[in-house]
């Protein structure tokens, strides 16, 4: 005598089409669902993205002294070096102009 394993929907009891894995907070769940409930779950769902979640960046203000841009620490260090070397060059040019006049 043969036996058959029938997986049924955890919500309504109809034959299940798919097993769905859910992750809520730090816990993982699995649920067997029929086609009707699978369609309901997929409606309005989004595909997961790899990597870090995107964050909203701060608006960049132009034309003001206090305009802050988001940079990583590595970029911040390099841009700080560039700014100081640029300041030295411009101050050296100003000094040379003053001496020439």
mmCIF file of C-alpha atoms in Angstrom:
data_model
loop_
_atom_site.group_PDB
_atom_site.id
_atom_site.type_symbol
_atom_site.label_atom_id
_atom_site.label_comp_id
_atom_site.label_asym_id
_atom_site.label_seq_id
_atom_site.Cartn_x
_atom_site.Cartn_y
_atom_site.Cartn_z
ATOM 1 C CA UNK A 1 0.000 0.000 0.000
ATOM 2 C CA UNK A 2 1.438 3.375 -1.067
ATOM 3 C CA UNK A 3 1.207 6.469 1.044
ATOM 4 C CA UNK A 4 1.245 10.017 -0.263
ATOM 5 C CA UNK A 5 2.384 13.087 1.599
ATOM 6 C CA UNK A 6 0.072 16.028 1.008
ATOM 7 C CA UNK A 7 1.199 19.453 2.188
ATOM 8 C CA UNK A 8 -1.722 21.737 2.969
ATOM 9 C CA UNK A 9 -2.008 25.490 3.351
ATOM 10 C CA UNK A 10 -1.460 26.622 6.944
ATOM 11 C CA UNK A 11 -4.160 29.283 6.521
ATOM 12 C CA UNK A 12 -7.103 27.571 4.815
ATOM 13 C CA UNK A 13 -6.286 23.851 4.453
ATOM 14 C CA UNK A 14 -6.212 23.646 0.628
ATOM 15 C CA UNK A 15 -3.255 21.859 -1.036
ATOM 16 C CA UNK A 16 -0.125 24.016 -0.645
ATOM 17 C CA UNK A 17 1.743 25.322 -3.676
ATOM 18 C CA UNK A 18 4.837 26.661 -1.953
ATOM 19 C CA UNK A 19 6.628 26.929 1.375
ATOM 20 C CA UNK A 20 7.422 30.541 2.202
ATOM 21 C CA UNK A 21 10.250 31.606 4.544
ATOM 22 C CA UNK A 22 9.632 34.744 6.585
ATOM 23 C CA UNK A 23 12.032 36.671 8.766
ATOM 24 C CA UNK A 24 10.516 38.917 11.405
ATOM 25 C CA UNK A 25 12.950 40.736 13.687
ATOM 26 C CA UNK A 26 15.550 38.089 14.533
ATOM 27 C CA UNK A 27 13.271 35.057 14.104
ATOM 28 C CA UNK A 28 12.729 32.942 10.976
ATOM 29 C CA UNK A 29 9.431 31.247 10.123
ATOM 30 C CA UNK A 30 8.237 28.883 7.392
ATOM 31 C CA UNK A 31 4.659 28.701 6.214
ATOM 32 C CA UNK A 32 2.995 26.450 3.619
ATOM 33 C CA UNK A 33 0.551 28.460 1.499
ATOM 34 C CA UNK A 34 -1.891 27.829 -1.356
ATOM 35 C CA UNK A 35 -1.866 29.888 -4.581
ATOM 36 C CA UNK A 36 -4.505 32.323 -3.289
ATOM 37 C CA UNK A 37 -2.554 33.192 -0.144
ATOM 38 C CA UNK A 38 0.741 33.254 -2.023
ATOM 39 C CA UNK A 39 -0.684 35.898 -4.388
ATOM 40 C CA UNK A 40 -1.893 37.925 -1.390
ATOM 41 C CA UNK A 41 1.579 37.842 0.173
ATOM 42 C CA UNK A 42 3.373 38.780 -3.046
ATOM 43 C CA UNK A 43 1.041 41.706 -3.748
ATOM 44 C CA UNK A 44 2.815 44.841 -2.545
ATOM 45 C CA UNK A 45 6.043 42.988 -1.692
ATOM 46 C CA UNK A 46 9.464 44.134 -2.859
ATOM 47 C CA UNK A 47 12.536 42.189 -3.868
ATOM 48 C CA UNK A 48 15.382 42.179 -1.317
ATOM 49 C CA UNK A 49 18.538 44.127 -2.164
ATOM 50 C CA UNK A 50 22.059 42.986 -1.528
ATOM 51 C CA UNK A 51 24.305 44.936 0.789
ATOM 52 C CA UNK A 52 23.464 47.718 3.186
ATOM 53 C CA UNK A 53 20.020 49.249 3.275
ATOM 54 C CA UNK A 54 19.864 52.608 1.561
ATOM 55 C CA UNK A 55 19.606 55.669 3.779
ATOM 56 C CA UNK A 56 18.272 59.058 2.909
ATOM 57 C CA UNK A 57 21.113 61.492 2.420
ATOM 58 C CA UNK A 58 21.050 64.968 3.878
ATOM 59 C CA UNK A 59 20.158 67.716 1.393
ATOM 60 C CA UNK A 60 23.217 69.472 0.033
ATOM 61 C CA UNK A 61 23.104 73.215 0.530
ATOM 62 C CA UNK A 62 24.836 75.280 -2.124
ATOM 63 C CA UNK A 63 26.115 78.800 -1.796
ATOM 64 C CA UNK A 64 26.606 78.740 1.979
ATOM 65 C CA UNK A 65 29.696 78.280 4.103
ATOM 66 C CA UNK A 66 28.126 75.594 6.276
ATOM 67 C CA UNK A 67 27.165 73.273 3.432
ATOM 68 C CA UNK A 68 27.810 69.767 4.704
ATOM 69 C CA UNK A 69 28.274 66.777 2.448
ATOM 70 C CA UNK A 70 28.212 63.196 3.603
ATOM 71 C CA UNK A 71 31.596 61.611 3.085
ATOM 72 C CA UNK A 72 33.325 58.556 4.443
ATOM 73 C CA UNK A 73 36.227 58.937 6.805
ATOM 74 C CA UNK A 74 38.729 58.009 4.087
ATOM 75 C CA UNK A 75 37.383 60.651 1.731
ATOM 76 C CA UNK A 76 37.203 63.180 4.545
ATOM 77 C CA UNK A 77 40.898 62.752 5.281
ATOM 78 C CA UNK A 78 41.875 63.156 1.630
ATOM 79 C CA UNK A 79 39.636 66.154 1.084
ATOM 80 C CA UNK A 80 41.030 67.780 4.241
ATOM 81 C CA UNK A 81 44.563 67.331 2.871
ATOM 82 C CA UNK A 82 43.517 68.810 -0.474
ATOM 83 C CA UNK A 83 41.873 71.809 1.172
ATOM 84 C CA UNK A 84 44.922 72.613 3.285
ATOM 85 C CA UNK A 85 47.303 72.262 0.352
ATOM 86 C CA UNK A 86 44.978 74.396 -1.795
ATOM 87 C CA UNK A 87 44.895 77.064 0.918
ATOM 88 C CA UNK A 88 48.688 77.092 1.059
ATOM 89 C CA UNK A 89 48.938 77.498 -2.716
ATOM 90 C CA UNK A 90 46.421 80.347 -2.846
ATOM 91 C CA UNK A 91 48.039 82.130 0.102
ATOM 92 C CA UNK A 92 51.449 81.737 -1.585
ATOM 93 C CA UNK A 93 50.033 83.253 -4.806
ATOM 94 C CA UNK A 94 48.559 86.192 -2.872
ATOM 95 C CA UNK A 95 51.871 86.822 -1.155
ATOM 96 C CA UNK A 96 53.686 86.730 -4.503
ATOM 97 C CA UNK A 97 51.191 89.214 -5.989
ATOM 98 C CA UNK A 98 51.595 91.608 -3.065
ATOM 99 C CA UNK A 99 55.386 91.500 -3.359
ATOM 100 C CA UNK A 100 55.188 92.119 -7.132
ATOM 101 C CA UNK A 101 53.005 95.221 -6.760
#
